[in-house]
PDB file of C-alpha atoms and ligand atoms in Angstrom:
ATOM      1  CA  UNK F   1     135.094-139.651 -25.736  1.00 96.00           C
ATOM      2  CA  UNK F   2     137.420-142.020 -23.600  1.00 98.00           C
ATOM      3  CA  UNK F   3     140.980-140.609 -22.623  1.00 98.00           C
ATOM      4  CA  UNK F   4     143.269-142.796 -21.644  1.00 98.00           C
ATOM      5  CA  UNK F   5     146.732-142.003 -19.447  1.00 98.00           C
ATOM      6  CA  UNK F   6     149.532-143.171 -21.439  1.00 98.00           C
ATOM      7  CA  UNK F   7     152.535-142.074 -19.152  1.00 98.00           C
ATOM      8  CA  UNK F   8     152.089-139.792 -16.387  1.00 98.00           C
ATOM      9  CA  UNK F   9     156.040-139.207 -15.140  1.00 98.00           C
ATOM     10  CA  UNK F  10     158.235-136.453 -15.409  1.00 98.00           C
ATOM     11  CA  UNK F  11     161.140-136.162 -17.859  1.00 98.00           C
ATOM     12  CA  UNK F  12     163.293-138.912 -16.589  1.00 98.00           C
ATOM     13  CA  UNK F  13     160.055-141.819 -15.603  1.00 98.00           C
ATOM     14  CA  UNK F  14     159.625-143.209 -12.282  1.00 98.00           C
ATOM     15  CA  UNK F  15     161.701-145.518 -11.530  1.00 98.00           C
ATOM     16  CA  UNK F  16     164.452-143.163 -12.258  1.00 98.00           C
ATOM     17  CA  UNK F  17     167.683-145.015 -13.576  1.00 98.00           C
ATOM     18  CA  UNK F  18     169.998-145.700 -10.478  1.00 98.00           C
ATOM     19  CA  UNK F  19     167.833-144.420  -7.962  1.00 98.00           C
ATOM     20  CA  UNK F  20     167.383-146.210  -4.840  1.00 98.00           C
ATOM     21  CA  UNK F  21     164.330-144.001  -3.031  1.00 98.00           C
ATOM     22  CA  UNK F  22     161.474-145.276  -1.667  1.00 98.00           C
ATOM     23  CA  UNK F  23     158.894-144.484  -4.995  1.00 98.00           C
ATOM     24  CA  UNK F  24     161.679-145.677  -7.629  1.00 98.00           C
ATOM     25  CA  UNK F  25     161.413-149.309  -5.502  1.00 98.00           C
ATOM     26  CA  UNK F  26     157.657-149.340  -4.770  1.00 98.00           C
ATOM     27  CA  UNK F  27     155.723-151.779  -5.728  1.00 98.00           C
ATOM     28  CA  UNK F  28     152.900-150.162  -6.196  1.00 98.00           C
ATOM     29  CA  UNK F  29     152.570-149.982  -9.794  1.00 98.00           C
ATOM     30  CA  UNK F  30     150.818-146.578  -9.374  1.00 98.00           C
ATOM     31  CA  UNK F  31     154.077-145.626  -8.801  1.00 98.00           C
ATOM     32  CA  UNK F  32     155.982-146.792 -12.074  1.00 98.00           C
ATOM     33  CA  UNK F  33     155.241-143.715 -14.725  1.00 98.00           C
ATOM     34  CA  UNK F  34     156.151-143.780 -18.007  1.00 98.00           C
ATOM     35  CA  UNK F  35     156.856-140.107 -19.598  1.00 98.00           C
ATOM     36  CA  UNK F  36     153.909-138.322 -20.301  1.00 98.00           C
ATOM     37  CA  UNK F  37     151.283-139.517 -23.094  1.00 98.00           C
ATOM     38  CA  UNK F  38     147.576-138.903 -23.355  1.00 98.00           C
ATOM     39  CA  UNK F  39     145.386-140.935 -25.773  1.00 98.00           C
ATOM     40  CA  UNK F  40     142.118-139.392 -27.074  1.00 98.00           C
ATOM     41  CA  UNK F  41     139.535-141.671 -28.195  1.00 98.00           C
ATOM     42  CA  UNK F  42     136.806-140.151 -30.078  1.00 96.00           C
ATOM     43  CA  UNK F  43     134.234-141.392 -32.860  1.00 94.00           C
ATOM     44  CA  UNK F  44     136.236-144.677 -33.568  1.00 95.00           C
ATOM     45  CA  UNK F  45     139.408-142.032 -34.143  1.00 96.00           C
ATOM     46  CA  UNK F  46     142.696-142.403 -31.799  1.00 97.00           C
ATOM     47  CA  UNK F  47     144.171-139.095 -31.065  1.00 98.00           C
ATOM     48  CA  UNK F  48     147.418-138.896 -28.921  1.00 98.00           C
ATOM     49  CA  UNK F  49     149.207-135.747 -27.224  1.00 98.00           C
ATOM     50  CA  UNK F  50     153.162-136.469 -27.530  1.00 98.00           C
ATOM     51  CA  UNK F  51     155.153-138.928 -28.738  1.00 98.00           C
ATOM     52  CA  UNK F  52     157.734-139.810 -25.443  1.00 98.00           C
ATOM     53  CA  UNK F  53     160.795-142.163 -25.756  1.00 98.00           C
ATOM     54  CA  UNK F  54     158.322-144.499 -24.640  1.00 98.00           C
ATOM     55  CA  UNK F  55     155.413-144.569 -26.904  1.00 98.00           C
ATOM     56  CA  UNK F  56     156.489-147.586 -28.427  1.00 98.00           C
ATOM     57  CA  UNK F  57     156.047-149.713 -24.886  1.00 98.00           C
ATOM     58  CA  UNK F  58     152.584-147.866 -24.390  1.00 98.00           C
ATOM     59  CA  UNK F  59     151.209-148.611 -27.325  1.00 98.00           C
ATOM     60  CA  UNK F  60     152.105-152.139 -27.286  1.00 98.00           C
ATOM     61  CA  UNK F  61     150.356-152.024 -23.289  1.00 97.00           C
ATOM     62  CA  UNK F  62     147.842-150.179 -24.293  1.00 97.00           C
ATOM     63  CA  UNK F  63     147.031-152.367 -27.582  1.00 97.00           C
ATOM     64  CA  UNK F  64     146.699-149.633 -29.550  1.00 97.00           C
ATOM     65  CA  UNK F  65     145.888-150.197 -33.233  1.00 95.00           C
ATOM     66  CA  UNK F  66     144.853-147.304 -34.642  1.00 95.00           C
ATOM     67  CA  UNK F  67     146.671-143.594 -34.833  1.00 97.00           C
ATOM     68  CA  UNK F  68     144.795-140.900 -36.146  1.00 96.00           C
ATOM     69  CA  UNK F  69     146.099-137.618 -35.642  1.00 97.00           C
ATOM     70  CA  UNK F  70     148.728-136.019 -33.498  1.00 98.00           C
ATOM     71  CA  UNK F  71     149.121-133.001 -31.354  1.00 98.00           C
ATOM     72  CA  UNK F  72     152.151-131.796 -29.213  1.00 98.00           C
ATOM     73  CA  UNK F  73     152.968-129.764 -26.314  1.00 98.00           C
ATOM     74  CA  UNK F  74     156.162-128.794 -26.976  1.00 98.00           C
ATOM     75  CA  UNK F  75     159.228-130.318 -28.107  1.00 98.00           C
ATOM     76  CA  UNK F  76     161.586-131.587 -25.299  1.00 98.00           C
ATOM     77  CA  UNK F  77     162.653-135.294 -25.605  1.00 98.00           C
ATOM     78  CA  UNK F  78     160.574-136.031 -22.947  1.00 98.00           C
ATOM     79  CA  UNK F  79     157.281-135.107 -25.246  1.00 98.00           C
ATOM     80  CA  UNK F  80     158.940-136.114 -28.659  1.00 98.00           C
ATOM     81  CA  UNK F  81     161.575-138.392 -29.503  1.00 98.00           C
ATOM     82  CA  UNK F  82     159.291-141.118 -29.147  1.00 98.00           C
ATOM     83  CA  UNK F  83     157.819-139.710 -32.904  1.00 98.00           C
ATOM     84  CA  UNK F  84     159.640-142.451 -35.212  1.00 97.00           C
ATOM     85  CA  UNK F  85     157.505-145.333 -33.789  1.00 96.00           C
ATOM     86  CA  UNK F  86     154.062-143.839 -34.961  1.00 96.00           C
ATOM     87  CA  UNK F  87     155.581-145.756 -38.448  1.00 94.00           C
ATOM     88  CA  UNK F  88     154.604-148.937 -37.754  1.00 93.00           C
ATOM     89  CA  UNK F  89     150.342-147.112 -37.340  1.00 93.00           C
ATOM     90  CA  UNK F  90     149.158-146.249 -40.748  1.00 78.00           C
ATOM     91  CA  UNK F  91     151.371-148.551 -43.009  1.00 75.00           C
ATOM     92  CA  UNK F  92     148.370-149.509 -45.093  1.00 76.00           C
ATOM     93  CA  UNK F  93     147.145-145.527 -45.877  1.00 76.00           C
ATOM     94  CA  UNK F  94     148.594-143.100 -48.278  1.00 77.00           C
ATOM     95  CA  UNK F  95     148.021-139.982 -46.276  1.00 89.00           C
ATOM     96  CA  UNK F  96     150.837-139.204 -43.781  1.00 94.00           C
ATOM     97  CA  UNK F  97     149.464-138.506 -40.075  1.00 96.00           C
ATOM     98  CA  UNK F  98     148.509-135.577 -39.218  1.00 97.00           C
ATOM     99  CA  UNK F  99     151.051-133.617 -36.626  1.00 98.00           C
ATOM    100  CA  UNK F 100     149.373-130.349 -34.689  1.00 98.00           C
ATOM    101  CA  UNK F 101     151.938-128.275 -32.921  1.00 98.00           C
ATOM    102  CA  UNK F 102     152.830-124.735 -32.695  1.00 98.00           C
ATOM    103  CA  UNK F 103     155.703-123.292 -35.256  1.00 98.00           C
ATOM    104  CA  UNK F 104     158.768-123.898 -32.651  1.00 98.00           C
ATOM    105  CA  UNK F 105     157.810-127.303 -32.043  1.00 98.00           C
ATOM    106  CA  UNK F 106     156.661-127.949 -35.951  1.00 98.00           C
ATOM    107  CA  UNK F 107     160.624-126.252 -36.529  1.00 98.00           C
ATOM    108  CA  UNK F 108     162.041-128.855 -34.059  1.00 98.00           C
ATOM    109  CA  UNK F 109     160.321-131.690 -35.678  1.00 98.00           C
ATOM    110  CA  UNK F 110     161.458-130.932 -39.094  1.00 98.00           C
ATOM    111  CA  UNK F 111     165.433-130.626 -37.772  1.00 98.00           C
ATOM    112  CA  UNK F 112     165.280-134.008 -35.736  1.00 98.00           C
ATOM    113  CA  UNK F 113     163.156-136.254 -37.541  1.00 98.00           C
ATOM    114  CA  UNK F 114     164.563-134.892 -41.066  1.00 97.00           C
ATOM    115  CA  UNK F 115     164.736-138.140 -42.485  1.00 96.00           C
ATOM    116  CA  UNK F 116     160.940-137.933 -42.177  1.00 96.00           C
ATOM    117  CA  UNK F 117     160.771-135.467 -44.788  1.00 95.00           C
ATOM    118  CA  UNK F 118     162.715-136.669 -47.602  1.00 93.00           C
ATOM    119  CA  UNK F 119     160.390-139.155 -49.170  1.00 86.00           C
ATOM    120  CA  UNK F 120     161.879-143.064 -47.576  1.00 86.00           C
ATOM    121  CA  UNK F 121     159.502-146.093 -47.985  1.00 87.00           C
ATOM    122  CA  UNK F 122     156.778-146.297 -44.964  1.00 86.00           C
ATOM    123  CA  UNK F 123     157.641-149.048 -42.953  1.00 86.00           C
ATOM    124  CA  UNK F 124     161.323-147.752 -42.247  1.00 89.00           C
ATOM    125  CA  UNK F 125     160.099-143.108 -42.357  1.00 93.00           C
ATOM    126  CA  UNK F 126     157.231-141.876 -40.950  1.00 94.00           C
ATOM    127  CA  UNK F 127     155.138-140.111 -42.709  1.00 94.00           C
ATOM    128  CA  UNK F 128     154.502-137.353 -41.296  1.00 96.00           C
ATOM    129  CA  UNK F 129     152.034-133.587 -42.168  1.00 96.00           C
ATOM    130  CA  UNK F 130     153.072-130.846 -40.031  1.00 98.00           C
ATOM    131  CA  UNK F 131     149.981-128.792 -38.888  1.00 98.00           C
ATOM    132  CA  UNK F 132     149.507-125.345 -36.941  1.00 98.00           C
ATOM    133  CA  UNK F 133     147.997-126.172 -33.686  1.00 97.00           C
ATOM    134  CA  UNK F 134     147.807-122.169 -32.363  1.00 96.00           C
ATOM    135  CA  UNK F 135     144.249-121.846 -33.902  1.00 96.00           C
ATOM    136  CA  UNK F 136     141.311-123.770 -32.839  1.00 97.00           C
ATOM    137  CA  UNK F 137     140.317-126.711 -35.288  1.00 97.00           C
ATOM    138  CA  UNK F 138     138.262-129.613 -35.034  1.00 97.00           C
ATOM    139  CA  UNK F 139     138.960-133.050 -35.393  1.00 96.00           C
ATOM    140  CA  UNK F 140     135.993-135.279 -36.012  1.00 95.00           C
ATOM    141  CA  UNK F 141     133.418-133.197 -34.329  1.00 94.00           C
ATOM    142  CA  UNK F 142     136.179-132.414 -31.922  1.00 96.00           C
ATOM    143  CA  UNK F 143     136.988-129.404 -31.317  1.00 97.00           C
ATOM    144  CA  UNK F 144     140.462-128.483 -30.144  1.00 98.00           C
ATOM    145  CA  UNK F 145     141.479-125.648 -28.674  1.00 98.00           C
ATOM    146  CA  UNK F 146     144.973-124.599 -27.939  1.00 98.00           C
ATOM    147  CA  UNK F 147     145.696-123.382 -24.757  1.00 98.00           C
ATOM    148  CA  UNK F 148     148.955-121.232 -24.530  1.00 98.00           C
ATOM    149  CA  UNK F 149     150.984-121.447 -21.056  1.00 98.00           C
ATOM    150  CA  UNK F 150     154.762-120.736 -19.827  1.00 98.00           C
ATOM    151  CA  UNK F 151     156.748-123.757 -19.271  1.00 98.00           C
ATOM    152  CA  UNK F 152     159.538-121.182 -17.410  1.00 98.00           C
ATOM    153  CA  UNK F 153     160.438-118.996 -20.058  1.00 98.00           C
ATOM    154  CA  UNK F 154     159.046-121.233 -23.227  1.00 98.00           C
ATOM    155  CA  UNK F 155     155.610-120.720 -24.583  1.00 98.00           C
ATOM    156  CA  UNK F 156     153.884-124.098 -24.716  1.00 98.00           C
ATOM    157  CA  UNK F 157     150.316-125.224 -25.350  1.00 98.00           C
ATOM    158  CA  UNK F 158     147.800-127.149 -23.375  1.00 98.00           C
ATOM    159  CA  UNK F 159     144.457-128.498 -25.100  1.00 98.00           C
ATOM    160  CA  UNK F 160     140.831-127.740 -24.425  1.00 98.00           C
ATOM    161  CA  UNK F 161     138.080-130.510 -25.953  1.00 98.00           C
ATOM    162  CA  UNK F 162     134.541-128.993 -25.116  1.00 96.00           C
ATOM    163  CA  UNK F 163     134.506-129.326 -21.247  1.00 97.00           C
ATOM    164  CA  UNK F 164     137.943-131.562 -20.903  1.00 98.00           C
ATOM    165  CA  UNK F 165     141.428-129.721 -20.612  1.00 98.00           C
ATOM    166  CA  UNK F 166     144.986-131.197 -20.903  1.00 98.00           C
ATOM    167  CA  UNK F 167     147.542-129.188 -19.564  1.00 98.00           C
ATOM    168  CA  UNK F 168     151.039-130.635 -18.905  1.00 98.00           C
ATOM    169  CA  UNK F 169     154.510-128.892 -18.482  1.00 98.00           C
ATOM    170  CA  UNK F 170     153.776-125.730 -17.172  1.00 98.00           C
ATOM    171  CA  UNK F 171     154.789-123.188 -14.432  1.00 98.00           C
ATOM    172  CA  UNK F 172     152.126-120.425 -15.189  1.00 98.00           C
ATOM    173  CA  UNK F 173     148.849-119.994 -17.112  1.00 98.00           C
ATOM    174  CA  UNK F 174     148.400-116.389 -18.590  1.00 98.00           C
ATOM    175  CA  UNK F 175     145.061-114.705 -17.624  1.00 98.00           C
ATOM    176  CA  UNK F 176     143.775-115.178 -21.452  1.00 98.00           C
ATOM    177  CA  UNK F 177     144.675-118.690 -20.957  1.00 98.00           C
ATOM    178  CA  UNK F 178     142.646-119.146 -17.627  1.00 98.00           C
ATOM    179  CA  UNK F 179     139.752-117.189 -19.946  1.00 98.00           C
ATOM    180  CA  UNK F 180     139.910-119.958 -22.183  1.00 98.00           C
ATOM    181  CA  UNK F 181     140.006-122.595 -19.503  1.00 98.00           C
ATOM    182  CA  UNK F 182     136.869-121.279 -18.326  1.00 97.00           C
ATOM    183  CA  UNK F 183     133.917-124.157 -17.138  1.00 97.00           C
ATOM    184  CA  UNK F 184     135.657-126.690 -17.866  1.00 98.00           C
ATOM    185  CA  UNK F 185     135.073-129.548 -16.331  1.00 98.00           C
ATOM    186  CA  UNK F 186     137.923-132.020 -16.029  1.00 98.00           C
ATOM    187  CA  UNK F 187     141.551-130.382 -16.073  1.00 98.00           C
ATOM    188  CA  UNK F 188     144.524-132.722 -16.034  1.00 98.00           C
ATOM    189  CA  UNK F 189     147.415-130.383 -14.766  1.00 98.00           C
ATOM    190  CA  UNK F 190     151.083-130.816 -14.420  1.00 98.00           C
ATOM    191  CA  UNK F 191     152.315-131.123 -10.590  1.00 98.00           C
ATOM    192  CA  UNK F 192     156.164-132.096 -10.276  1.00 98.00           C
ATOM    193  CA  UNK F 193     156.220-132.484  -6.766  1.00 98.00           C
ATOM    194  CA  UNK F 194     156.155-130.541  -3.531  1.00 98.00           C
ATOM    195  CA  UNK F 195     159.636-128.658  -4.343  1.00 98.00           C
ATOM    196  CA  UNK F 196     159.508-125.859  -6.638  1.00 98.00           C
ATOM    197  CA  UNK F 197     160.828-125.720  -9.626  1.00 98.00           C
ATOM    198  CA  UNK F 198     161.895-122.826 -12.058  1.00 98.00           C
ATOM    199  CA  UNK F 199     159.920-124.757 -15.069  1.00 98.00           C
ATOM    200  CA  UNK F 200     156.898-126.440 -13.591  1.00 98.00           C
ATOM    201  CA  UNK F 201     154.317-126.034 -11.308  1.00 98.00           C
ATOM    202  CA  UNK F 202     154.820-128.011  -8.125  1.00 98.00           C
ATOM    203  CA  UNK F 203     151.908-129.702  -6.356  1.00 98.00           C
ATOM    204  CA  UNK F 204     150.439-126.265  -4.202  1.00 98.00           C
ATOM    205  CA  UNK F 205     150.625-124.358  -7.125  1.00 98.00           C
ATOM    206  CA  UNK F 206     148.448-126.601  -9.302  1.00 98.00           C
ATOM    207  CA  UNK F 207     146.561-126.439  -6.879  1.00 98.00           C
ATOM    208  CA  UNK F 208     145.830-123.031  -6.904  1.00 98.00           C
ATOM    209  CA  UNK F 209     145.503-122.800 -10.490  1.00 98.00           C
ATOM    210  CA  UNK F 210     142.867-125.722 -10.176  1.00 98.00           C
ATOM    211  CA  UNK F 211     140.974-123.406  -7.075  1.00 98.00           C
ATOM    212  CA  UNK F 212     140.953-120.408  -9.414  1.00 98.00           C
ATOM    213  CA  UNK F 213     139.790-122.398 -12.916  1.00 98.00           C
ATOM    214  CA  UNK F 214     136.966-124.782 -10.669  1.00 98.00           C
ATOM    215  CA  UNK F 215     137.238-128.187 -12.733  1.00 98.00           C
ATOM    216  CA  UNK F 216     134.644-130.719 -11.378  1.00 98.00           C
ATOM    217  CA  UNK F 217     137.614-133.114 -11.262  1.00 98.00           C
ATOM    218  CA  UNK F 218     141.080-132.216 -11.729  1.00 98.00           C
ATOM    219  CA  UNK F 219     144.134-135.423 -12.186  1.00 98.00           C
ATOM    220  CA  UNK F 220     147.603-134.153 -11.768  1.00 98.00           C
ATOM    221  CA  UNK F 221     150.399-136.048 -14.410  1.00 98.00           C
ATOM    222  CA  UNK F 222     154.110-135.388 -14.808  1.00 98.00           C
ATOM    223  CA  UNK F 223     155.047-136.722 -11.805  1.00 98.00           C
ATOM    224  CA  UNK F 224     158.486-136.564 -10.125  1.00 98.00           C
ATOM    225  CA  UNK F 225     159.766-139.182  -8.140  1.00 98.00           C
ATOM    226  CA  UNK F 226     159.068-137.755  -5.024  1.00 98.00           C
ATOM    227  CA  UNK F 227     155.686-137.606  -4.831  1.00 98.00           C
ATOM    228  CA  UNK F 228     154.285-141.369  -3.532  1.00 98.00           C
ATOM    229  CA  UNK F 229     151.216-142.307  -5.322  1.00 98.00           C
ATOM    230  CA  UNK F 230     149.106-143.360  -2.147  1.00 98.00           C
ATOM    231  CA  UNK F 231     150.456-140.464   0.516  1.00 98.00           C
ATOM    232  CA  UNK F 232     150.158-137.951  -1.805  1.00 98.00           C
ATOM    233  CA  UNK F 233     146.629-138.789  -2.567  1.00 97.00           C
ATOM    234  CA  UNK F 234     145.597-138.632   1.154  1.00 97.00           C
ATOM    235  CA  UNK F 235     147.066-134.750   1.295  1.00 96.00           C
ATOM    236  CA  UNK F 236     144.870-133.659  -1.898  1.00 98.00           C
ATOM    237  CA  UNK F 237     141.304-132.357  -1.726  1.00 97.00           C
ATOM    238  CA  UNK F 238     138.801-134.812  -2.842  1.00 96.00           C
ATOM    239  CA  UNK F 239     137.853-133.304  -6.656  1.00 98.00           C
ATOM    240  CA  UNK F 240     141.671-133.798  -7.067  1.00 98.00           C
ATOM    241  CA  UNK F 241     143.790-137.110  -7.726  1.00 98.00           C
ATOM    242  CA  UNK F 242     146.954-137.901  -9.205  1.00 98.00           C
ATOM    243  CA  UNK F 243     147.139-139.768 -12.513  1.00 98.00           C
ATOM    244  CA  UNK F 244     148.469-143.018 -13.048  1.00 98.00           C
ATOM    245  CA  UNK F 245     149.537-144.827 -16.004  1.00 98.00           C
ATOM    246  CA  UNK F 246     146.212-147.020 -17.829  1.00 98.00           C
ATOM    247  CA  UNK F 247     143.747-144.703 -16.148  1.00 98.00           C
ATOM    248  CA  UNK F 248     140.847-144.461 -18.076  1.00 98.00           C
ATOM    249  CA  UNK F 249     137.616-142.245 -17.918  1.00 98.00           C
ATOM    250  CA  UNK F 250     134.562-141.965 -20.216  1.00 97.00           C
ATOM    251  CA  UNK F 251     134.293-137.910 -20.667  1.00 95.00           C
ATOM    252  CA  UNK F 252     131.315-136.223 -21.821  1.00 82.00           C
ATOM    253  CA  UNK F 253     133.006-134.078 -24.579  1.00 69.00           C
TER     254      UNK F 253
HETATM  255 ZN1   ZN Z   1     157.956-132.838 -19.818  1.00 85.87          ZN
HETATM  256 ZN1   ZN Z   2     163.803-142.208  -7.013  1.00 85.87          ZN
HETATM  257 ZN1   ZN Z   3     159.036-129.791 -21.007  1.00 85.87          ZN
END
């Protein structure tokens, strides 16, 4: 399987609007992160985790042509409101997608994209299926496993794929959750920046969690503003590297 980084930034994207700081005006393009976005290709199938504001502009970058099934986080904009452009995927097929989430996010999704849910024409409503995502399934001889963590005080899920992991907003992992993140072998983790924060981990404290779960490799996404792609790099130990927007890796699933 082949992921593929479609936004690694934090809520508000790097470049943040009407900031002057030395990352927003980088030119390293390392730098510029979309919100976050992971695509999962598997078995000629295109999985993605969250629909940000600005799926639209990575799937036109990444050339995407296919959408197959959908999982989700949790439901702040940052993760979701991005959802009415999956649309223009699909237009040809007569099932809707398939959307995995767990019941507060599947409630969310039914209150903001109502529309999608009263029967329009395809090319203007997506057409959406609302799944559970808080028991394991498998997708294609994938199997999915959801991973619950605390994002502060709101229960979100990460995703386990046979020895890959995605976890994303999240400012502590429950022991049962560090049970089921057990061997794995590549973790993508959320790391804000050096700072703390009340609802994600900053970049010490992912890396504590990735010392006590032992990933071969671990990538860090939702990235703040402060953190400089290349500076930040040269402070991390070498198994651990911060995402960046078009990375792609080949993954043994
Ligand atoms: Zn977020
Ligand atoms: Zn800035
Ligand atoms: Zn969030």
């Amino acid at each position: 399987m082949r992921i593929t980084f479609l936004g690694t930034g934090t809520s508000s994207g790097v470049p943040r609007i009407a900031c002057d700081c030395d990352v927003c005006r980088s030119t390293d393009p390392r730098n510029h992160r979309l919100r976050c976005s992971l695509l999962i290709e598997h078995d000629g199938r295109a999985l993605v985790i969250d629909t940000p504001p600005d799926l639209r502009t990575q799937s036109l970058r990444q050339g995407l042509r296919r959408l197959d099934a959908l999982l989700f986080t949790h439901a702040h904009a940052d993760h979701l409101y991005g959802l009415d452009d999956v649309r223009c995927f699909r237009l040809e097929e007569r099932e809707p997608l398939p959307c995995y989430a767990d019941a507060r996010t599947r409630e969310r999704i039914a209150v903001v994209f109502d529309y999608a849910f009263r029967g329009g024409h395809p090319s203007s409503v997506p057409q959406l299926a609302l799944h559970d995502a808080e028991t394991p399934t498998t997708l294609w001889g994938l199997p999915v496993q959801p991973i619950p963590v605390l994002h502060g005080r709101l229960p979100v899920l990460g995703y386990r794929f046979g020895r890959f992991a995605y976890v994303t907003d999240c400012s502590a992992i429950p022991p049962a959750s560090m049970a089921l993140l057990g061997g794995v072998e590549v973790l993508v983790l959320g790391a804000l920046r050096h700072r703390e924060h009340p609802t994600h981990f900053n970049v010490e404290q992912a890396l504590a969690a990735i010392a006590t779960i032992g990933p071969r490799h671990a990538w860090l996404t939702h990235i703040a503003h402060d953190l400089d792609h290349e500076a930040t790099e040269a402070c991390l130990p070498a198994q651990v590297r911060l995402a960046y927007d078009g990375l792609s890796l080949e993954l043994e699933p």
